[in-house]
Short mmCIF file of C-alpha atoms in Angstrom, two decimals:
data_model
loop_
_atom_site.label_atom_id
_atom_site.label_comp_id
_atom_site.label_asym_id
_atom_site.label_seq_id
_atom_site.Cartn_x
_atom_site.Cartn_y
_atom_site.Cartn_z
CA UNK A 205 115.95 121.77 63.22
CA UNK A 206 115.45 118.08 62.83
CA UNK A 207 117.62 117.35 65.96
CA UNK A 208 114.47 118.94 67.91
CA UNK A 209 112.46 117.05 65.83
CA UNK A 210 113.99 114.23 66.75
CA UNK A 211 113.87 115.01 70.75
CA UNK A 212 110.18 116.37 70.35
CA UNK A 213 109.31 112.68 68.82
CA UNK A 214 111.36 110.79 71.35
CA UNK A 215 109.70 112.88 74.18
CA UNK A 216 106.63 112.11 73.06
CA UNK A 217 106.62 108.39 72.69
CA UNK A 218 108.24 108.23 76.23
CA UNK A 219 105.34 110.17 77.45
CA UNK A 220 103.10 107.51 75.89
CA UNK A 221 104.57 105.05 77.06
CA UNK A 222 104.88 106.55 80.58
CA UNK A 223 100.80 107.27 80.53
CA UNK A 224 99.88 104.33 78.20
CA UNK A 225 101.99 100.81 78.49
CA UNK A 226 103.68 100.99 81.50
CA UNK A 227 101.74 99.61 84.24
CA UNK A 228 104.31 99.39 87.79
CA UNK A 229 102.03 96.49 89.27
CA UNK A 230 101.24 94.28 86.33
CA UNK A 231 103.48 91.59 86.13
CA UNK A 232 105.77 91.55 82.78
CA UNK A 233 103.60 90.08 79.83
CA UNK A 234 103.96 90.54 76.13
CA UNK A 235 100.69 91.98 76.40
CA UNK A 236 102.11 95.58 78.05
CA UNK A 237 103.96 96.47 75.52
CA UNK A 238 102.02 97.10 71.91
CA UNK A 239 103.44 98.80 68.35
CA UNK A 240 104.46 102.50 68.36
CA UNK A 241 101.66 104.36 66.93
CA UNK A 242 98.54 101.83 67.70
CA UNK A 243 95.86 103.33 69.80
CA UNK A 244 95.43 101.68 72.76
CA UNK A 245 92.07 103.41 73.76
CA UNK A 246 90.11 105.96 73.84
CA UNK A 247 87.92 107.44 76.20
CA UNK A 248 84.88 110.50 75.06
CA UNK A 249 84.77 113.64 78.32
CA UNK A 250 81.38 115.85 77.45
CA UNK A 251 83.74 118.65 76.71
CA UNK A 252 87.28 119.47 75.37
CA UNK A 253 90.05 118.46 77.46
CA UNK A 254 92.75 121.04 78.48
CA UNK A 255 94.47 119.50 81.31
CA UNK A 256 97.42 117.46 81.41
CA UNK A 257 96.59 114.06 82.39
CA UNK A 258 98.66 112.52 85.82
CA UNK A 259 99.26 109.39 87.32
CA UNK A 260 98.41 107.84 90.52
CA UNK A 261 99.29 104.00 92.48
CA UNK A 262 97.45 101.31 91.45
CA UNK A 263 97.48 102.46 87.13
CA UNK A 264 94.90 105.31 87.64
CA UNK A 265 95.15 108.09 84.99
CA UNK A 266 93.30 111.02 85.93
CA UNK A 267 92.18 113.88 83.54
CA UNK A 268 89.63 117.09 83.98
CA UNK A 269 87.43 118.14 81.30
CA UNK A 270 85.26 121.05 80.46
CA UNK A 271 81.95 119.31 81.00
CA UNK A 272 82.97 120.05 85.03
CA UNK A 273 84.49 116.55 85.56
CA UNK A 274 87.94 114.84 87.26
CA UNK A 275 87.88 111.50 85.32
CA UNK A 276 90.03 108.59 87.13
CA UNK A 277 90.59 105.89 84.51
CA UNK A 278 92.12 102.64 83.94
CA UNK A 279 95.45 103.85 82.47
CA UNK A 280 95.97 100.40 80.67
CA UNK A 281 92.19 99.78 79.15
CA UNK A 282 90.77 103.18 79.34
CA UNK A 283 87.79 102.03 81.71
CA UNK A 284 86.16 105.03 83.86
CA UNK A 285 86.70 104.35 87.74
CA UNK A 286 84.86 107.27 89.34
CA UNK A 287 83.94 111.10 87.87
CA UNK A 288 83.88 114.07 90.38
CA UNK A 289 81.55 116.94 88.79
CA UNK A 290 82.41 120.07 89.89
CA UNK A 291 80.30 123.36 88.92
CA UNK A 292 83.08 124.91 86.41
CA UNK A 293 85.45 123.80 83.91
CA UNK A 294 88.35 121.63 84.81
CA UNK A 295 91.43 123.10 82.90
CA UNK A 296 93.64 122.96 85.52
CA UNK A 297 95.58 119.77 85.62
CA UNK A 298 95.54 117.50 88.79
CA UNK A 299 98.04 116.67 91.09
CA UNK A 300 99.04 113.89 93.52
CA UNK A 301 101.67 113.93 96.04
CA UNK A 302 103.68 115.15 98.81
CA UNK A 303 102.61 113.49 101.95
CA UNK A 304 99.41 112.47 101.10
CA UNK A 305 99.82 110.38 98.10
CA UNK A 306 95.93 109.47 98.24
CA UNK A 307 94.51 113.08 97.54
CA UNK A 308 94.02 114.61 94.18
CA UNK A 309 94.06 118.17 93.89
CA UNK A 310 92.74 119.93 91.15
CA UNK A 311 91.14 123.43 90.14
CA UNK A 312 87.85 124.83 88.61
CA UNK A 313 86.84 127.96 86.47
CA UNK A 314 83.50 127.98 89.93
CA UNK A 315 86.62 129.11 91.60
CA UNK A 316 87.65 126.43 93.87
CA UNK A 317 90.60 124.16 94.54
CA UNK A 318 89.26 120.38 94.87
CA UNK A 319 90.69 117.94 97.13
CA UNK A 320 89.14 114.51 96.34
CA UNK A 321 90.29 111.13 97.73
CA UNK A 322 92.24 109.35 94.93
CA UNK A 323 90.95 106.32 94.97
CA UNK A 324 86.87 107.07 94.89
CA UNK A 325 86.49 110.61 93.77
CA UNK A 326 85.01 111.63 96.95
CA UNK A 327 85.94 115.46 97.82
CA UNK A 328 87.38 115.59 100.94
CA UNK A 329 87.52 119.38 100.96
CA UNK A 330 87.48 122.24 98.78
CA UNK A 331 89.32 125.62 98.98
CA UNK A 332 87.63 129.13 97.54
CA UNK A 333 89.11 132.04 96.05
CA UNK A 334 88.37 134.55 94.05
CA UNK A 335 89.02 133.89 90.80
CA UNK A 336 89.12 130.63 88.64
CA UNK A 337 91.56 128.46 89.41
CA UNK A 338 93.01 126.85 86.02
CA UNK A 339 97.31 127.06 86.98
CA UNK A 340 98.74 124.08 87.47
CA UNK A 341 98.87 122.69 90.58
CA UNK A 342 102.31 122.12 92.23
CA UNK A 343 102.90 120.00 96.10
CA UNK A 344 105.90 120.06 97.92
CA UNK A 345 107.12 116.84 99.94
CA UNK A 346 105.76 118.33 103.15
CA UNK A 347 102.59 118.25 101.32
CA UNK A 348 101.99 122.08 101.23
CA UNK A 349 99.97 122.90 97.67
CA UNK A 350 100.82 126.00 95.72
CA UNK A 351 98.52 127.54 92.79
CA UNK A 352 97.42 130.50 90.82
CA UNK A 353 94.32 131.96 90.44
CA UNK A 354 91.81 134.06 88.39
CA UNK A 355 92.11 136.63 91.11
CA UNK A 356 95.66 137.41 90.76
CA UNK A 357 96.87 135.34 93.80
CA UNK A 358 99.37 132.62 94.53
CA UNK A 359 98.20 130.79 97.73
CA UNK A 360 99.85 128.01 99.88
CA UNK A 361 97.35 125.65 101.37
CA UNK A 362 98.57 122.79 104.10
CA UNK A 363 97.56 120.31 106.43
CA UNK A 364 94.70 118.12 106.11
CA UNK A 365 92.03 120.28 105.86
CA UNK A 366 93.79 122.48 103.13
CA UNK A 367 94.26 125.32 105.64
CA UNK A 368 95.60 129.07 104.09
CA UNK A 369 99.36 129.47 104.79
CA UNK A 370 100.07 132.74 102.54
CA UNK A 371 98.71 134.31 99.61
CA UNK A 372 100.65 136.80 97.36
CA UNK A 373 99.04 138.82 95.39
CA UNK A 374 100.79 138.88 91.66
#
């Protein structure tokens, strides 16, 4: 019992440090790297948050809320960089990657899967289906995306567009 205590505690203060301190392009100062267990800041959504939080280049944190937003903030000093509001809950948590490294994807409970451009929050297209769409989000290194949904689908979307490979219904 207290060795998984023990992992559980050292997983977690990885993870914070992961999300929190490290920053790849700052430049090594005593600054980046604070006591275990002070906050380094805090940021209020207009709703509970349900999502995992991912990273992106340049020390963007991005989180969905159920207010309807995709936050992109500062993951050193909490500062909001752009919010995408969508018209349902965002409990799905967003992804980056595969090809495309500057496209977040994320889902909504208005059944849609959001493709927004990482770096402003502008939707470069979205994908509908019948169901909400609150599964995480997976994307393979040819950049194909892979979710669940409300509707009792899997779907494969690809290309730039976000075009339907497959569905399978579960």
């Amino acid at each position: 019992k207290g060795l998984w205590i023990g992992i559980g505690v050292a997983v977690t203060l990885c993870l914070a440090w992961f999300f929190f301190l490290k920053d790849d392009n700052a430049a090594p100062s005593s600054e980046a790297v604070l006591p275990l267990g002070q906050k380094i800041w805090e940021f209020e959504t207009g709703g509970k948050v349900h999502s995992s939080p991912t990273t992106g280049p340049g020390g963007v944190l991005y989180v969905g809320s159920d207010d309807s937003k995709v936050y992109a903030l500062n993951r050193v000093t909490g500062e909001e960089l752009w919010a995408f509001q969508a018209r349902g809950k965002i409990t799905s948590s967003p992804v980056i990657g595969g090809r495309d490294s500057d496209i977040l994807y994320v889902g909504s409970s208005d059944h849609k899967l959001y493709a927004l451009n990482a770096a402003s929050g502008k939707k470069i297209w979205e994908f509908k289906t019948g169901g909400w769409v609150g599964s995480s989000l997976a994307v393979d290194a040819n950049g194909i995306l892979y979710f669940g949904s409300g509707d009792n689908k899997i779907y494969a979307l690809g290309g730039k567009q976000g075009r339907k490979k497959w569905e399978f219904e579960t």
